[in-house]
Amino acid sequence: MVSEKSSKDYLKCLEKKEKEWEKLCIRCGGCCGAYDDPCLHLKKRKNNKFYCEIYFDRLGSRKSKEGEEFNCVSVKEILNTYWKKDYLCVYKKLSKKGWQK
């Protein structure tokens, strides 16, 4: 039987890995349509970095600025697809290198 302590340790480990994953992103905005038809929730900072104003609730049905409906998914689910300027994406770069840093 799995102890409560080991379950908590496992959850902490998953949270740590998720934070490490999130820190890799350079906020280029490409996966959210920054260079063609951006999501309505994608915003640009003065430093030319992008952010999602509803990031933690982003997944699911959304609309682009031109009115196209789409399903927002984790970047992990679209790494094998193409989007405009996807060469900027750190996750794509790392996936091509086998995730070696």
XYZ file of C-alpha atoms in Angstrom:
101
model
C 0.000 0.000 0.000
C 1.217 3.533 -0.830
C 1.730 5.714 2.208
C 0.320 9.216 2.466
C 3.872 10.577 2.801
C 5.050 8.930 -0.423
C 1.952 10.245 -2.230
C 2.723 13.766 -1.046
C 6.372 13.369 -2.050
C 5.288 12.205 -5.493
C 2.939 15.175 -5.900
C 5.716 17.570 -4.817
C 8.016 16.000 -7.390
C 5.392 16.459 -10.124
C 4.864 20.102 -9.114
C 8.617 20.705 -9.221
C 8.883 19.150 -12.695
C 5.946 21.251 -13.927
C 7.619 24.441 -12.662
C 10.884 23.450 -14.370
C 8.942 22.840 -17.609
C 7.176 26.216 -17.371
C 10.460 28.064 -16.747
C 11.792 26.876 -20.105
C 9.262 28.967 -22.034
C 10.622 32.268 -23.365
C 7.107 33.692 -23.909
C 7.457 34.114 -27.682
C 3.671 33.798 -28.096
C 3.881 31.805 -31.298
C 1.919 28.802 -30.047
C -0.910 31.195 -29.132
C -1.034 32.813 -32.566
C 1.014 35.946 -31.843
C 2.254 36.159 -35.437
C -0.973 35.463 -37.303
C -4.366 35.333 -35.523
C -3.745 35.515 -31.761
C -5.988 34.244 -29.026
C -8.132 36.979 -27.484
C -6.392 36.359 -24.154
C -2.838 36.740 -25.472
C -1.277 40.029 -24.372
C 2.085 41.610 -25.173
C 4.322 43.212 -22.567
C 6.549 46.236 -23.211
C 9.567 43.896 -23.371
C 7.989 42.136 -26.392
C 7.256 39.006 -24.360
C 3.741 37.582 -24.370
C 1.485 36.263 -21.642
C -1.968 34.738 -21.350
C -4.263 36.736 -19.129
C -6.158 33.545 -18.156
C -3.204 31.148 -18.179
C -4.300 28.829 -15.377
C -7.817 28.565 -16.856
C -6.759 28.665 -20.531
C -7.435 25.091 -21.612
C -10.647 24.514 -23.540
C -12.728 26.372 -26.083
C -11.379 29.841 -27.026
C -11.587 32.435 -29.806
C -8.966 34.254 -31.815
C -9.031 37.991 -32.528
C -10.473 37.245 -35.986
C -13.239 35.164 -34.402
C -11.967 31.659 -35.141
C -12.951 29.140 -32.486
C -10.267 26.700 -31.363
C -9.446 24.396 -28.501
C -6.552 25.641 -26.339
C -4.330 22.736 -25.342
C -1.043 22.261 -23.558
C 1.991 22.995 -25.737
C 3.007 19.373 -25.148
C 0.071 18.339 -27.349
C 1.042 20.517 -30.326
C 4.830 20.179 -30.438
C 4.549 18.013 -33.544
C 2.523 20.645 -35.431
C 3.547 23.856 -37.200
C 2.744 27.464 -36.338
C 4.151 30.718 -37.661
C 7.651 31.386 -36.236
C 7.633 28.081 -34.352
C 11.422 28.047 -34.645
C 11.416 30.509 -31.707
C 9.833 27.928 -29.387
C 12.264 26.536 -26.825
C 10.200 23.381 -26.453
C 10.454 22.677 -30.186
C 14.200 23.315 -30.127
C 14.655 20.943 -27.200
C 12.425 18.257 -28.688
C 14.599 18.241 -31.823
C 17.676 17.774 -29.632
C 16.130 14.960 -27.595
C 15.410 17.184 -24.555
C 19.067 17.559 -23.668
C 19.959 20.883 -22.112
